Coordinates of C-alpha atoms in Angstrom, one line a residue:
M3 CA 1.1 -53.0 19.9
K4 CA 1.4 -53.5 16.2
A5 CA -2.3 -52.7 15.7
A6 CA -1.8 -49.4 17.6
K7 CA 1.2 -48.5 15.3
I8 CA -0.8 -49.4 12.2
L9 CA -3.8 -47.3 13.3
L10 CA -1.4 -44.4 14.1
V11 CA 0.1 -44.6 10.6
L12 CA -3.3 -44.9 9.0
G13 CA -4.5 -41.9 11.0
A14 CA -1.6 -39.8 9.9
L15 CA -2.2 -40.8 6.3
A16 CA -5.9 -39.9 6.5
A17 CA -5.3 -36.5 8.2
P18 CA -5.9 -33.5 6.0
A19 CA -2.9 -31.8 4.6
P20 CA -2.0 -28.5 6.2
A21 CA -3.7 -25.6 4.6
T22 CA -1.4 -23.5 2.3
A23 CA -1.9 -19.8 1.7
E24 CA -3.4 -19.1 -1.6
S25 CA -1.6 -16.5 -3.7
L26 CA -3.4 -13.3 -4.1
T27 CA -3.9 -12.1 -7.7
L28 CA -4.4 -8.6 -9.2
N29 CA -7.7 -9.8 -10.6
R30 CA -8.9 -10.7 -7.0
V31 CA -7.9 -7.2 -5.7
K32 CA -9.6 -5.6 -8.7
S33 CA -12.7 -7.6 -8.0
L34 CA -12.8 -6.6 -4.3
L35 CA -12.3 -3.0 -5.2
G36 CA -15.1 -3.2 -7.8
E37 CA -17.4 -4.8 -5.3
M38 CA -16.8 -1.7 -3.1
G39 CA -17.9 0.6 -5.9
F40 CA -14.4 1.7 -7.0
K41 CA -13.3 1.6 -10.7
P42 CA -9.7 0.3 -10.5
K43 CA -7.6 0.7 -13.7
P44 CA -4.6 -1.5 -14.6
T45 CA -1.2 0.3 -15.0
E46 CA 1.5 -0.4 -17.5
D47 CA 3.7 -1.8 -14.7
E48 CA 1.4 -4.5 -13.4
A49 CA -0.4 -2.6 -10.7
L50 CA -3.9 -1.2 -10.2
T51 CA -4.8 2.5 -9.6
L52 CA -7.8 4.3 -8.1
E53 CA -7.8 7.8 -9.5
G54 CA -9.0 11.1 -8.0
L55 CA -9.7 10.1 -4.4
G56 CA -10.2 12.4 -1.4
S57 CA -10.2 16.2 -1.4
R58 CA -6.8 16.3 -3.1
G59 CA -7.7 14.0 -6.0
A60 CA -5.1 11.4 -4.9
N61 CA -4.3 8.4 -7.1
L62 CA -3.6 5.3 -5.0
F63 CA -1.8 2.3 -6.4
F64 CA -2.1 -1.4 -5.5
R65 CA 0.9 -3.7 -6.3
L66 CA 1.4 -7.4 -5.5
S67 CA 4.7 -8.9 -4.4
K68 CA 6.3 -11.1 -7.1
N69 CA 5.1 -14.3 -5.4
G70 CA 1.6 -12.9 -4.7
T71 CA 1.8 -13.2 -0.9
A72 CA 1.7 -9.5 -0.1
L73 CA -0.1 -6.4 -1.3
T74 CA 1.3 -2.9 -1.1
I75 CA -1.0 0.1 -1.3
Y76 CA 0.8 3.4 -2.0
K77 CA 0.7 7.0 -3.2
A78 CA 3.9 8.4 -4.8
W79 CA 5.0 12.0 -5.5
P80 CA 7.8 13.3 -7.7
I81 CA 10.2 15.7 -6.0
S82 CA 11.6 18.4 -8.3
A83 CA 15.4 18.7 -8.3
D84 CA 15.4 22.1 -6.5
K85 CA 13.4 20.6 -3.6
Q86 CA 15.4 17.4 -3.0
D87 CA 17.5 19.0 -0.2
V88 CA 14.5 20.2 1.8
I89 CA 12.5 17.0 2.2
P90 CA 10.5 17.5 5.4
G91 CA 11.2 14.1 6.9
I92 CA 10.4 15.1 10.5
A93 CA 7.0 16.6 9.4
M94 CA 6.3 13.4 7.5
L95 CA 7.0 11.3 10.6
K96 CA 4.8 13.5 12.7
A97 CA 1.9 13.3 10.2
N98 CA 2.3 9.5 10.2
N99 CA 1.9 9.3 14.0
G100 CA -0.9 6.8 14.6
H101 CA -1.1 5.6 11.0
P102 CA 0.2 2.3 9.8
F103 CA 2.3 3.6 6.9
S104 CA 5.9 3.8 6.0
F105 CA 7.7 6.3 3.8
A106 CA 10.0 5.5 0.9
L107 CA 12.4 7.8 -0.9
F108 CA 13.6 6.4 -4.2
G109 CA 15.3 7.4 -7.5
E110 CA 18.6 9.0 -8.4
P111 CA 19.6 12.6 -7.4
G112 CA 17.7 15.0 -9.6
E113 CA 14.9 12.4 -10.2
R114 CA 13.8 11.5 -6.7
A115 CA 10.3 10.7 -5.6
F116 CA 8.7 9.6 -2.3
D117 CA 5.7 7.6 -1.3
I118 CA 3.6 6.6 1.6
E119 CA 2.8 2.9 1.6
K120 CA 1.3 0.1 3.5
T121 CA 2.1 -3.6 2.9
V122 CA -0.2 -6.3 4.1
D123 CA -0.1 -10.1 4.0
G124 CA -2.1 -11.3 1.0
A125 CA -4.1 -13.7 3.3
L126 CA -5.4 -10.7 5.1
V127 CA -6.7 -8.8 2.1
S128 CA -10.5 -8.3 2.2
K129 CA -13.0 -5.6 1.4
A130 CA -12.9 -4.4 5.0
M131 CA -9.1 -4.2 5.1
L132 CA -9.0 -2.4 1.7
R133 CA -11.7 0.1 2.8
K134 CA -9.8 0.8 6.1
S135 CA -6.5 1.2 4.4
I136 CA -7.9 3.5 1.7
D137 CA -9.7 5.6 4.3
Q138 CA -6.6 5.9 6.5
M139 CA -4.4 6.9 3.6
L140 CA -6.8 9.5 2.3
E141 CA -7.3 11.0 5.8
M142 CA -3.6 11.4 6.2
I143 CA -3.1 12.9 2.7
D144 CA -6.1 15.2 3.0
S145 CA -5.2 16.5 6.5
N146 CA -1.6 17.3 5.7
E147 CA -1.9 19.2 2.4
A148 CA 1.2 21.3 2.7
L149 CA 3.3 18.3 3.5
W150 CA 2.5 16.5 0.2
D151 CA 2.6 19.7 -1.9
T152 CA 6.3 19.7 -2.8
D153 CA 6.0 23.2 -4.2
S154 CA 5.5 24.5 -0.7
W155 CA 8.7 23.0 0.7
P156 CA 10.6 23.8 2.9
I157 CA 7.9 23.6 5.7
K158 CA 8.1 23.4 9.4
A159 CA 6.9 20.3 11.3
K160 CA 3.5 20.9 13.1

């Protein structure tokens, strides 16, 4: 019986430690995007940007969570003060139907902006995931031109 207990303890000591998720770095994201043929540029606020994408010339941003465990991909638009009361929320939700994005409205009255964004677990970030996310975001932006052009607000939901 003592031998069995000793073997059990030794077996537990010899077992490999559970794997821990490696933190994602901005350099890793930059490297993956570069391998895909993109030319990511660093921003002043610790993010990366891809400029002039899709038919609307969208700039997409890539930002890590503070602990490096998640990546948020987003596109932001400023909203002029005269359009802040006519944000087409229903139209935005309809445009997002079937897409894995969320919307965020931020800023103080008179200086608001909105964005579409997708946040993924850092362990899931790969070239394939980045390619799919970029393509989905550009497809939504390009196919809903009036929605993202704040000068055309107010608009009706399609």
